[in-house]
Short mmCIF file of C-alpha atoms in Angstrom, two decimals:
data_model
loop_
_atom_site.label_atom_id
_atom_site.label_comp_id
_atom_site.label_asym_id
_atom_site.label_seq_id
_atom_site.Cartn_x
_atom_site.Cartn_y
_atom_site.Cartn_z
CA MET A 1 81.04 92.92 98.69
CA LYS A 2 77.94 90.73 98.61
CA ARG A 3 74.99 92.16 100.49
CA ARG A 4 71.27 91.50 100.58
CA LEU A 5 69.45 94.32 98.84
CA THR A 6 66.06 95.83 99.40
CA LYS A 7 63.65 95.69 96.49
CA ALA A 8 63.85 99.47 96.10
CA LYS A 9 67.66 99.44 95.94
CA LEU A 10 67.64 96.66 93.35
CA GLU A 11 65.15 98.59 91.23
CA ARG A 12 67.42 101.64 91.35
CA ILE A 13 70.37 99.51 90.23
CA LEU A 14 68.48 98.04 87.31
CA ARG A 15 67.39 101.54 86.24
CA ASN A 16 70.93 102.90 86.49
CA PRO A 17 71.66 104.75 83.20
CA THR A 18 75.21 103.35 83.26
CA LEU A 19 73.92 99.76 83.14
CA HIS A 20 73.64 98.63 79.52
CA PRO A 21 70.31 96.90 78.76
CA GLU A 22 72.15 93.69 77.80
CA ALA A 23 74.81 93.72 80.50
CA LEU A 24 73.19 91.08 82.69
CA LEU A 25 72.05 87.52 82.18
CA ALA A 26 68.65 86.58 83.60
CA ASP A 27 70.05 84.96 86.75
CA GLU A 28 72.24 87.99 87.50
CA ALA A 29 69.50 90.62 87.66
CA GLY A 30 68.51 89.86 91.23
CA PRO A 31 69.40 90.62 94.85
CA ASP A 32 71.73 87.60 95.16
CA PHE A 33 74.20 89.02 92.64
CA PRO A 34 77.22 90.49 94.52
CA TRP A 35 76.23 94.10 93.96
CA HIS A 36 78.53 96.81 95.30
CA LYS A 37 77.06 99.32 97.73
CA ASP A 38 77.17 102.12 95.12
CA ALA A 39 75.75 100.05 92.24
CA ASP A 40 72.72 102.35 92.04
CA LYS A 41 74.99 105.33 91.33
CA GLU A 42 75.80 106.36 87.76
CA HIS A 43 79.55 106.49 88.46
CA SER A 44 79.68 102.92 89.84
CA SER A 45 82.78 101.16 88.53
CA GLN A 46 81.05 97.80 88.92
CA VAL A 47 78.10 98.83 86.76
CA PHE A 48 80.32 100.37 84.10
CA CYS A 49 82.42 97.18 84.02
CA LEU A 50 79.26 95.09 83.67
CA SER A 51 78.19 97.24 80.74
CA ALA A 52 81.61 96.91 79.13
CA PHE A 53 82.26 93.20 79.65
CA GLY A 54 78.88 91.73 80.58
CA THR A 55 77.39 93.04 77.33
CA LEU A 56 80.40 91.62 75.48
CA ARG A 57 78.95 88.14 76.01
CA HIS A 58 76.15 88.92 73.54
CA LEU A 59 78.27 90.35 70.72
CA ARG A 60 78.42 88.37 67.48
CA ARG A 61 82.17 89.01 67.22
CA ARG A 62 82.89 88.50 70.91
CA ASP A 63 85.92 86.24 70.38
CA ARG A 64 87.43 88.62 67.83
CA VAL A 65 86.93 91.59 70.12
CA VAL A 66 88.51 89.84 73.11
CA ALA A 67 91.41 88.56 71.00
CA ASP A 68 92.14 92.01 69.55
CA PHE A 69 91.79 93.68 72.93
CA LEU A 70 94.19 91.30 74.71
CA SER A 71 96.78 90.85 71.97
CA GLU A 72 98.43 94.22 72.63
CA PRO A 73 98.96 93.96 76.42
CA PHE A 74 99.48 90.18 76.28
CA PRO A 75 101.03 89.16 72.93
CA LYS A 76 101.07 85.50 74.00
CA THR A 77 97.29 85.40 73.63
CA ARG A 78 97.56 86.22 69.91
CA THR A 79 96.63 83.45 67.47
CA ARG A 80 97.69 83.15 63.82
CA ARG A 81 94.26 82.49 62.35
CA GLN A 82 90.95 82.08 64.15
CA PRO A 83 90.75 83.52 67.68
CA ARG A 84 90.14 81.11 70.50
CA LYS A 85 86.70 80.89 72.06
CA TRP A 86 86.54 83.23 75.05
CA HIS A 87 84.19 83.07 78.02
CA VAL A 88 83.43 86.16 80.09
CA PHE A 89 82.56 85.77 83.77
CA PRO A 90 81.70 88.94 85.73
CA GLU A 91 82.16 89.31 89.49
CA GLN A 92 84.01 86.07 90.18
CA GLU A 93 84.71 84.85 93.70
CA GLN A 94 86.33 81.46 94.29
CA PRO A 95 87.35 81.44 97.97
CA ASP A 96 89.00 78.02 97.83
CA LEU A 97 91.69 79.25 95.41
CA LEU A 98 93.47 81.31 98.07
CA ASN A 99 91.83 79.59 101.06
CA GLU A 100 89.71 82.66 101.73
CA CYS A 101 87.02 80.78 103.61
CA GLY A 102 84.96 81.83 106.59
CA ARG A 103 84.75 85.40 107.81
CA GLY A 104 86.12 88.18 105.64
CA GLN A 105 85.74 89.23 102.02
CA SER A 106 87.29 86.84 99.52
CA THR A 107 89.07 88.18 96.46
CA SER A 108 86.49 89.44 93.96
CA ILE A 109 87.43 89.69 90.30
CA ASP A 110 85.50 92.28 88.30
CA ALA A 111 85.65 90.23 85.09
CA LEU A 112 87.40 86.97 84.28
CA LEU A 113 88.27 86.25 80.63
CA VAL A 114 88.90 82.55 80.03
CA SER A 115 89.89 80.54 76.95
CA ASN A 116 90.98 76.93 76.77
CA GLN A 117 94.60 78.08 77.24
CA GLU A 118 94.52 81.41 79.08
CA VAL A 119 92.90 83.28 81.94
CA ILE A 120 92.98 87.06 82.32
CA SER A 121 91.75 88.74 85.49
CA VAL A 122 90.30 92.22 84.87
CA GLU A 123 90.36 94.80 87.66
CA ALA A 124 88.15 97.73 86.68
CA LYS A 125 88.18 101.24 88.13
CA PHE A 126 86.15 104.19 86.95
CA LYS A 127 86.01 107.53 88.75
CA THR A 128 86.13 107.75 92.55
CA ASP A 129 87.82 104.39 93.04
CA ALA A 130 90.36 105.14 90.30
CA ASN A 131 91.31 108.37 92.06
CA GLN A 132 91.60 106.47 95.35
CA GLY A 133 93.72 103.68 93.89
CA PHE A 134 93.81 100.00 94.72
CA GLY A 135 92.44 98.65 97.99
CA THR A 136 94.52 98.19 101.13
CA CYS A 137 94.65 95.53 103.84
CA SER A 138 91.83 95.82 106.38
CA GLN A 139 94.01 94.46 109.20
CA VAL A 140 95.77 97.81 109.60
CA ALA A 141 92.56 99.83 109.64
CA ARG A 142 90.67 101.00 112.71
CA LYS A 143 87.22 99.43 113.00
CA GLN A 144 84.45 101.00 115.07
CA GLY A 145 86.95 102.92 117.15
CA ARG A 146 89.08 99.86 117.94
CA PRO A 147 92.82 99.90 117.24
CA PRO A 148 94.08 98.05 114.14
CA ALA A 149 94.46 94.28 114.38
CA CYS A 150 97.96 94.47 112.86
CA GLN A 151 100.93 96.66 113.73
CA GLY A 152 101.63 97.16 110.02
CA PHE A 153 104.85 95.20 109.56
CA TYR A 154 105.65 91.62 108.44
CA GLY A 155 107.24 89.75 111.32
CA PRO A 156 106.71 88.36 114.86
CA GLY A 157 104.81 90.77 117.06
CA SER A 158 102.76 92.31 114.28
CA ASP A 159 99.58 90.53 115.45
CA ARG A 160 98.17 93.17 117.72
CA ARG A 161 94.81 91.55 118.44
CA LYS A 162 95.62 87.88 119.12
CA LYS A 163 99.27 88.39 120.16
CA THR A 164 100.37 85.35 118.15
CA LYS A 165 103.91 84.87 116.83
CA ALA A 166 102.69 84.79 113.22
CA TRP A 167 104.56 87.11 110.87
CA CYS A 168 101.19 87.89 109.29
CA ARG A 169 98.01 87.30 111.28
CA LEU A 170 96.19 86.35 108.06
CA GLU A 171 98.24 83.14 108.04
CA ASN A 172 96.48 81.95 111.22
CA TRP A 173 92.92 80.93 112.00
CA ASP A 174 90.89 83.76 113.50
CA GLY A 175 87.49 82.42 114.49
CA THR A 176 85.91 81.11 111.29
CA ARG A 177 88.40 82.90 109.04
CA SER A 178 90.77 80.36 107.49
CA PRO A 179 94.53 80.97 107.06
CA ARG A 180 95.13 82.77 103.77
CA LEU A 181 97.64 81.38 101.27
CA TYR A 182 98.97 84.73 100.05
CA TRP A 183 102.50 84.43 101.40
CA SER A 184 103.03 80.77 100.54
CA LEU A 185 101.70 81.06 96.97
CA GLY A 186 103.47 84.35 96.43
CA LYS A 187 106.95 82.83 96.81
CA ALA A 188 106.75 81.54 93.23
CA PHE A 189 106.06 85.03 91.81
CA PHE A 190 107.33 87.70 94.20
CA GLN A 191 110.84 89.01 94.83
CA PRO A 192 112.77 87.48 97.78
CA ASP A 193 112.91 90.80 99.64
CA ILE A 194 109.14 90.64 100.07
CA PHE A 195 109.55 87.73 102.48
CA GLN A 196 112.28 89.20 104.69
CA GLN A 197 111.45 89.45 108.38
CA GLN A 198 110.51 92.96 109.50
CA GLN A 199 110.24 94.64 112.86
CA ARG A 200 108.23 97.42 114.45
CA GLY A 201 108.59 100.60 112.43
CA ASP A 202 108.93 98.79 109.09
CA VAL A 203 106.10 98.78 106.56
CA CYS A 204 104.63 95.49 105.33
CA PRO A 205 105.06 95.15 101.54
CA PHE A 206 101.30 94.60 101.29
CA ASN A 207 100.30 97.41 103.67
CA GLY A 208 98.94 99.63 100.90
CA PRO A 209 97.66 99.37 97.30
CA ASN A 210 99.88 96.33 96.73
CA TYR A 211 97.38 94.35 98.79
CA GLN A 212 94.60 94.31 96.18
CA LEU A 213 97.04 93.84 93.31
CA MET A 214 98.68 90.93 95.14
CA ARG A 215 95.35 89.17 95.66
CA ASN A 216 94.23 89.65 92.06
CA PHE A 217 97.56 88.41 90.74
CA LEU A 218 97.52 85.31 92.94
CA PHE A 219 93.88 84.60 92.04
CA ALA A 220 94.76 84.51 88.34
CA ALA A 221 97.88 82.41 88.98
CA ALA A 222 96.03 79.91 91.18
CA TYR A 223 93.11 79.70 88.74
CA ALA A 224 95.53 78.94 85.90
CA GLN A 225 97.33 76.27 87.91
CA ARG A 226 94.16 74.53 89.04
CA ASN A 227 92.50 74.61 85.63
CA GLY A 228 95.51 73.76 83.48
CA LYS A 229 95.84 77.14 81.73
CA GLY A 230 99.23 77.77 80.17
CA PHE A 231 99.08 81.54 80.57
CA PHE A 232 97.59 83.97 83.07
CA GLY A 233 97.61 87.72 83.40
CA VAL A 234 96.04 90.64 85.26
CA LEU A 235 94.67 93.61 83.37
CA ALA A 236 93.72 96.86 85.11
CA ILE A 237 91.42 99.20 83.21
CA CYS A 238 89.94 102.66 83.77
CA PRO A 239 89.28 105.84 81.75
CA GLU A 240 92.36 107.75 80.66
CA ALA A 241 91.32 110.87 82.60
CA THR A 242 91.39 109.03 85.95
CA SER A 243 94.34 106.73 85.27
CA ASP A 244 97.33 108.50 86.85
CA LYS A 245 97.29 106.86 90.28
CA VAL A 246 96.28 103.44 88.91
CA LYS A 247 99.15 103.41 86.41
CA GLN A 248 101.69 104.50 89.01
CA GLN A 249 100.60 101.85 91.52
CA ILE A 250 100.77 99.14 88.85
CA GLU A 251 104.27 100.23 87.87
CA ASP A 252 105.35 100.22 91.52
CA PHE A 253 103.97 96.70 92.01
CA ARG A 254 105.71 95.42 88.89
CA ARG A 255 109.03 96.97 89.84
CA ASN A 256 109.03 96.32 93.59
CA VAL A 257 107.05 93.09 94.04
CA LEU A 258 107.00 90.84 90.97
CA LEU A 259 109.92 88.70 89.87
CA PRO A 260 111.22 89.79 86.43
CA PRO A 261 109.70 86.81 84.51
CA PHE A 262 106.23 87.80 85.74
CA GLN A 263 106.36 91.59 85.42
CA SER A 264 104.78 91.41 81.97
CA ARG A 265 101.77 89.55 83.42
CA LEU A 266 100.38 92.76 84.94
CA LYS A 267 99.29 95.43 82.47
CA PHE A 268 97.16 98.56 82.27
CA VAL A 269 94.85 99.62 79.44
CA THR A 270 92.30 102.40 79.12
CA TYR A 271 88.60 102.00 78.46
CA GLU A 272 89.17 104.26 75.47
CA ARG A 273 91.39 101.57 73.93
CA TYR A 274 88.66 99.00 74.52
CA ILE A 275 86.18 101.32 72.78
CA GLU A 276 88.56 101.58 69.80
CA VAL A 277 88.62 97.81 69.48
CA LEU A 278 84.82 97.64 69.58
CA ARG A 279 84.59 100.29 66.89
CA SER A 280 87.00 98.40 64.63
CA TRP A 281 84.37 95.72 63.95
CA ASP A 282 81.46 96.14 61.58
CA PRO A 283 78.59 94.50 63.48
CA LYS A 284 76.15 97.08 64.78
CA ASP A 285 76.11 95.60 68.30
CA ALA A 286 79.84 96.26 68.83
CA ARG A 287 79.61 99.83 67.58
CA GLU A 288 76.50 100.44 69.68
CA LEU A 289 78.31 99.27 72.81
CA ALA A 290 81.28 101.50 71.96
CA GLY A 291 78.95 104.50 71.67
CA PHE A 292 77.23 103.68 74.96
CA LEU A 293 80.52 103.45 76.89
CA GLU A 294 81.91 106.57 75.26
CA GLU A 295 78.81 108.60 76.15
CA ARG A 296 78.99 107.45 79.78
CA ILE A 297 82.67 108.44 80.08
CA ARG A 298 82.04 111.80 78.45
CA THR A 299 79.02 112.54 80.66
CA LEU A 300 80.41 111.32 83.98
CA ILE A 301 84.09 112.18 83.65
CA GLY A 302 84.45 114.54 80.72
#
Protein backbone atom coordinates (compact mmCIF):
# COMPACT_ATOMS: atom_id res chain seq x y z
CA MET A 1 0.00 0.00 0.00
CA LYS A 2 1.39 3.40 -0.98
CA ARG A 3 2.28 5.59 1.97
CA ARG A 4 4.38 8.70 2.47
CA LEU A 5 7.58 7.79 4.25
CA THR A 6 9.74 9.71 6.65
CA LYS A 7 13.32 10.31 5.59
CA ALA A 8 14.56 7.99 8.34
CA LYS A 9 12.27 5.15 7.23
CA LEU A 10 13.36 5.53 3.60
CA GLU A 11 17.01 5.43 4.65
CA ARG A 12 16.37 2.19 6.54
CA ILE A 13 14.72 0.69 3.46
CA LEU A 14 17.59 1.62 1.19
CA ARG A 15 20.05 0.09 3.70
CA ASN A 16 18.04 -3.12 3.98
CA PRO A 17 20.49 -6.03 3.47
CA THR A 18 17.81 -7.86 1.46
CA LEU A 19 17.68 -5.05 -1.13
CA HIS A 20 20.15 -5.79 -3.92
CA PRO A 21 22.30 -2.75 -4.84
CA GLU A 22 20.92 -2.80 -8.41
CA ALA A 23 17.31 -3.62 -7.62
CA LEU A 24 15.98 -0.09 -8.10
CA LEU A 25 16.05 2.42 -10.91
CA ALA A 26 16.89 6.02 -10.00
CA ASP A 27 13.27 7.19 -9.95
CA GLU A 28 12.22 4.29 -7.69
CA ALA A 29 14.58 4.97 -4.79
CA GLY A 30 12.40 7.62 -3.20
CA PRO A 31 9.44 8.10 -0.86
CA ASP A 32 6.89 8.14 -3.71
CA PHE A 33 7.56 4.51 -4.60
CA PRO A 34 4.73 2.31 -3.19
CA TRP A 35 6.79 0.87 -0.37
CA HIS A 36 5.15 -1.68 1.92
CA LYS A 37 5.03 -0.91 5.62
CA ASP A 38 7.64 -3.59 6.41
CA ALA A 39 10.03 -2.67 3.57
CA ASP A 40 12.74 -1.77 6.09
CA LYS A 41 12.68 -5.32 7.48
CA GLU A 42 15.05 -7.98 6.14
CA HIS A 43 12.22 -10.49 5.64
CA SER A 44 10.12 -8.10 3.52
CA SER A 45 8.62 -9.99 0.58
CA GLN A 46 8.46 -6.76 -1.43
CA VAL A 47 12.17 -6.07 -1.01
CA PHE A 48 13.13 -9.66 -1.81
CA CYS A 49 10.96 -9.53 -4.94
CA LEU A 50 12.60 -6.25 -5.98
CA SER A 51 16.01 -7.86 -5.57
CA ALA A 52 14.93 -10.87 -7.61
CA PHE A 53 13.09 -9.15 -10.46
CA GLY A 54 14.12 -5.50 -10.23
CA THR A 55 17.78 -6.49 -10.56
CA LEU A 56 16.82 -8.72 -13.49
CA ARG A 57 16.35 -5.58 -15.60
CA HIS A 58 20.12 -4.99 -15.58
CA LEU A 59 21.24 -8.51 -16.53
CA ARG A 60 22.92 -8.95 -19.91
CA ARG A 61 20.93 -12.14 -20.53
CA ARG A 62 17.67 -10.83 -19.12
CA ASP A 63 15.50 -12.07 -22.00
CA ARG A 64 17.08 -15.53 -21.90
CA VAL A 65 16.58 -15.77 -18.15
CA VAL A 66 12.93 -14.72 -18.33
CA ALA A 67 12.26 -17.06 -21.26
CA ASP A 68 13.83 -20.05 -19.50
CA PHE A 69 12.09 -19.24 -16.23
CA LEU A 70 8.62 -18.97 -17.80
CA SER A 71 8.83 -21.79 -20.33
CA GLU A 72 8.29 -24.51 -17.71
CA PRO A 73 5.14 -23.15 -16.00
CA PHE A 74 3.83 -21.58 -19.23
CA PRO A 75 4.99 -23.59 -22.27
CA LYS A 76 3.15 -21.22 -24.61
CA THR A 77 5.76 -18.56 -23.90
CA ARG A 78 8.52 -20.78 -25.34
CA THR A 79 10.07 -19.66 -28.63
CA ARG A 80 11.96 -21.83 -31.14
CA ARG A 81 14.99 -19.60 -31.55
CA GLN A 82 15.66 -16.19 -30.03
CA PRO A 83 13.64 -15.30 -26.92
CA ARG A 84 11.29 -12.38 -27.13
CA LYS A 85 12.26 -9.08 -25.55
CA TRP A 86 10.87 -8.93 -22.03
CA HIS A 87 10.16 -5.87 -19.92
CA VAL A 88 10.02 -6.07 -16.13
CA PHE A 89 7.79 -3.66 -14.21
CA PRO A 90 7.83 -3.88 -10.39
CA GLU A 91 4.92 -2.81 -8.17
CA GLN A 92 2.33 -2.15 -10.86
CA GLU A 93 -1.00 -0.52 -10.11
CA GLN A 94 -3.41 0.35 -12.91
CA PRO A 95 -6.73 1.18 -11.20
CA ASP A 96 -8.64 1.73 -14.43
CA LEU A 97 -8.22 -1.92 -15.48
CA LEU A 98 -10.68 -3.19 -12.86
CA ASN A 99 -12.30 0.21 -12.17
CA GLU A 100 -10.58 0.41 -8.80
CA CYS A 101 -10.79 4.17 -8.57
CA GLY A 102 -11.34 6.40 -5.57
CA ARG A 103 -11.08 5.16 -2.00
CA GLY A 104 -9.57 1.76 -1.34
CA GLN A 105 -6.42 -0.06 -2.37
CA SER A 106 -6.27 -0.99 -6.04
CA THR A 107 -4.79 -4.31 -7.10
CA SER A 108 -1.00 -4.15 -6.78
CA ILE A 109 1.13 -6.53 -8.82
CA ASP A 110 4.53 -7.35 -7.34
CA ALA A 111 6.17 -7.73 -10.76
CA LEU A 112 4.73 -7.62 -14.26
CA LEU A 113 6.61 -9.43 -17.04
CA VAL A 114 5.59 -8.17 -20.48
CA SER A 115 6.62 -9.14 -24.01
CA ASN A 116 5.03 -8.10 -27.28
CA GLN A 117 2.75 -11.16 -27.06
CA GLU A 118 2.42 -12.09 -23.38
CA VAL A 119 1.91 -10.69 -19.91
CA ILE A 120 2.66 -12.59 -16.71
CA SER A 121 1.62 -11.24 -13.33
CA VAL A 122 3.98 -12.29 -10.51
CA GLU A 123 2.66 -12.52 -6.95
CA ALA A 124 5.59 -12.88 -4.57
CA LYS A 125 5.53 -14.15 -0.99
CA PHE A 126 8.50 -14.74 1.24
CA LYS A 127 8.25 -15.65 4.93
CA THR A 128 5.49 -14.24 7.14
CA ASP A 129 3.11 -13.48 4.28
CA ALA A 130 3.71 -16.90 2.72
CA ASN A 131 2.76 -18.57 6.01
CA GLN A 132 -0.34 -16.37 6.21
CA GLY A 133 -1.42 -17.05 2.63
CA PHE A 134 -3.13 -14.81 0.12
CA GLY A 135 -5.01 -11.69 1.18
CA THR A 136 -8.72 -11.63 1.98
CA CYS A 137 -11.53 -9.16 1.30
CA SER A 138 -11.51 -6.17 3.66
CA GLN A 139 -15.31 -5.84 3.53
CA VAL A 140 -15.75 -8.75 5.96
CA ALA A 141 -13.18 -7.45 8.43
CA ARG A 142 -13.88 -5.38 11.53
CA LYS A 143 -12.37 -1.90 11.35
CA GLN A 144 -11.67 0.16 14.45
CA GLY A 145 -14.20 -1.79 16.46
CA ARG A 146 -16.99 -1.38 13.88
CA PRO A 147 -18.83 -4.45 12.55
CA PRO A 148 -17.90 -5.71 9.06
CA ALA A 149 -19.39 -3.87 6.08
CA CYS A 150 -20.44 -7.18 4.49
CA GLN A 151 -22.31 -10.15 5.92
CA GLY A 152 -19.92 -12.51 4.12
CA PHE A 153 -22.18 -14.02 1.46
CA TYR A 154 -22.89 -13.17 -2.21
CA GLY A 155 -26.51 -12.11 -2.55
CA PRO A 156 -29.13 -9.48 -1.60
CA GLY A 157 -28.84 -8.44 2.03
CA SER A 158 -25.10 -8.93 2.27
CA ASP A 159 -24.46 -5.16 2.33
CA ARG A 160 -24.45 -4.58 6.04
CA ARG A 161 -23.33 -0.95 6.03
CA LYS A 162 -25.37 0.71 3.26
CA LYS A 163 -28.28 -1.79 3.27
CA THR A 164 -28.38 -1.83 -0.54
CA LYS A 165 -29.79 -4.74 -2.57
CA ALA A 166 -26.44 -5.34 -4.28
CA TRP A 167 -25.25 -8.94 -4.19
CA CYS A 168 -21.77 -7.56 -3.54
CA ARG A 169 -21.38 -4.07 -2.10
CA LEU A 170 -18.18 -3.60 -4.12
CA GLU A 171 -20.37 -3.40 -7.23
CA ASN A 172 -21.90 -0.13 -6.00
CA TRP A 173 -20.53 3.35 -5.44
CA ASP A 174 -19.52 3.97 -1.84
CA GLY A 175 -18.48 7.59 -1.47
CA THR A 176 -15.55 8.08 -3.83
CA ARG A 177 -14.97 4.35 -4.29
CA SER A 178 -16.07 3.31 -7.78
CA PRO A 179 -17.95 0.05 -8.52
CA ARG A 180 -15.43 -2.75 -9.03
CA LEU A 181 -15.60 -4.92 -12.17
CA TYR A 182 -14.60 -8.19 -10.50
CA TRP A 183 -17.87 -10.04 -10.94
CA SER A 184 -18.64 -8.84 -14.46
CA LEU A 185 -15.13 -9.54 -15.82
CA GLY A 186 -14.91 -12.82 -13.96
CA LYS A 187 -17.81 -14.39 -15.88
CA ALA A 188 -15.46 -15.09 -18.81
CA PHE A 189 -13.01 -17.05 -16.62
CA PHE A 190 -14.77 -18.37 -13.52
CA GLN A 191 -17.06 -21.37 -13.06
CA PRO A 192 -20.84 -20.71 -13.18
CA ASP A 193 -21.33 -21.79 -9.56
CA ILE A 194 -19.31 -18.77 -8.47
CA PHE A 195 -22.15 -16.49 -9.58
CA GLN A 196 -25.04 -18.33 -7.92
CA GLN A 197 -27.11 -16.29 -5.50
CA GLN A 198 -26.33 -16.99 -1.85
CA GLN A 199 -28.11 -16.26 1.39
CA ARG A 200 -27.20 -15.59 5.00
CA GLY A 201 -25.05 -18.41 6.34
CA ASP A 202 -23.37 -19.11 2.99
CA VAL A 203 -19.76 -18.11 2.35
CA CYS A 204 -18.89 -15.81 -0.55
CA PRO A 205 -16.52 -17.56 -3.00
CA PHE A 206 -14.13 -14.62 -2.58
CA ASN A 207 -14.42 -14.37 1.21
CA GLY A 208 -10.93 -15.73 1.83
CA PRO A 209 -7.60 -16.20 0.01
CA ASN A 210 -9.45 -16.44 -3.31
CA TYR A 211 -9.93 -12.68 -3.10
CA GLN A 212 -6.31 -11.73 -3.83
CA LEU A 213 -5.90 -14.49 -6.40
CA MET A 214 -9.09 -13.37 -8.16
CA ARG A 215 -7.87 -9.77 -8.41
CA ASN A 216 -4.43 -10.73 -9.68
CA PHE A 217 -5.92 -13.08 -12.27
CA LEU A 218 -8.38 -10.46 -13.53
CA PHE A 219 -5.64 -7.81 -13.62
CA ALA A 220 -3.54 -9.98 -15.94
CA ALA A 221 -6.56 -10.87 -18.09
CA ALA A 222 -7.71 -7.25 -18.40
CA TYR A 223 -4.17 -6.04 -19.13
CA ALA A 224 -3.85 -8.61 -21.91
CA GLN A 225 -7.20 -7.65 -23.42
CA ARG A 226 -6.53 -3.92 -23.36
CA ASN A 227 -2.99 -4.20 -24.71
CA GLY A 228 -3.57 -6.87 -27.34
CA LYS A 229 -1.55 -9.65 -25.69
CA GLY A 230 -2.37 -13.13 -26.94
CA PHE A 231 -1.49 -14.86 -23.67
CA PHE A 232 -1.66 -14.00 -19.98
CA GLY A 233 -0.84 -15.87 -16.82
CA VAL A 234 -0.37 -15.48 -13.07
CA LEU A 235 2.71 -16.87 -11.37
CA ALA A 236 2.98 -17.16 -7.59
CA ILE A 237 6.47 -17.53 -6.14
CA CYS A 238 7.98 -18.05 -2.70
CA PRO A 239 10.77 -20.12 -1.09
CA GLU A 240 10.17 -23.86 -0.97
CA ALA A 241 10.31 -23.93 2.85
CA THR A 242 7.32 -21.57 3.18
CA SER A 243 5.30 -22.80 0.20
CA ASP A 244 2.78 -25.26 1.69
CA LYS A 245 -0.14 -22.89 2.26
CA VAL A 246 0.50 -20.92 -0.95
CA LYS A 247 0.50 -24.07 -3.09
CA GLN A 248 -2.67 -25.40 -1.48
CA GLN A 249 -4.55 -22.12 -1.94
CA ILE A 250 -3.50 -21.94 -5.59
CA GLU A 251 -4.68 -25.50 -6.18
CA ASP A 252 -8.01 -24.73 -4.49
CA PHE A 253 -8.50 -21.64 -6.66
CA ARG A 254 -7.71 -23.56 -9.83
CA ARG A 255 -10.04 -26.41 -8.96
CA ASN A 256 -12.93 -24.47 -7.43
CA VAL A 257 -12.93 -21.10 -9.24
CA LEU A 258 -11.33 -21.18 -12.69
CA LEU A 259 -12.98 -22.64 -15.77
CA PRO A 260 -11.00 -25.65 -17.11
CA PRO A 261 -9.50 -23.76 -20.12
CA PHE A 262 -7.93 -21.22 -17.76
CA GLN A 263 -6.70 -23.47 -14.95
CA SER A 264 -3.26 -23.69 -16.55
CA ARG A 265 -2.95 -19.88 -16.45
CA LEU A 266 -2.25 -19.92 -12.70
CA LYS A 267 0.98 -21.60 -11.63
CA PHE A 268 3.36 -21.79 -8.68
CA VAL A 269 7.16 -21.87 -8.77
CA THR A 270 9.79 -21.62 -6.05
CA TYR A 271 12.48 -18.98 -5.76
CA GLU A 272 14.92 -21.87 -5.73
CA ARG A 273 13.87 -22.72 -9.30
CA TYR A 274 14.44 -19.10 -10.31
CA ILE A 275 17.92 -19.26 -8.76
CA GLU A 276 18.65 -22.42 -10.79
CA VAL A 277 17.76 -20.59 -13.99
CA LEU A 278 20.03 -17.67 -13.07
CA ARG A 279 22.88 -20.06 -12.36
CA SER A 280 22.45 -21.78 -15.73
CA TRP A 281 23.83 -18.72 -17.54
CA ASP A 282 27.50 -17.82 -17.73
CA PRO A 283 27.46 -14.04 -17.25
CA LYS A 284 28.79 -13.07 -13.84
CA ASP A 285 25.85 -10.76 -13.09
CA ALA A 286 23.31 -13.61 -13.26
CA ARG A 287 25.38 -15.88 -11.04
CA GLU A 288 25.99 -13.03 -8.59
CA LEU A 289 22.25 -12.40 -8.30
CA ALA A 290 21.64 -16.12 -7.77
CA GLY A 291 24.17 -16.14 -4.92
CA PHE A 292 22.64 -13.04 -3.33
CA LEU A 293 19.11 -14.50 -3.33
CA GLU A 294 20.31 -17.88 -2.10
CA GLU A 295 22.19 -16.31 0.82
CA ARG A 296 19.13 -14.29 1.84
CA ILE A 297 16.88 -17.38 1.81
CA ARG A 298 19.41 -19.40 3.77
CA THR A 299 19.92 -16.65 6.35
CA LEU A 300 16.30 -15.60 6.83
CA ILE A 301 14.47 -18.89 6.36
CA GLY A 302 17.03 -21.66 6.56
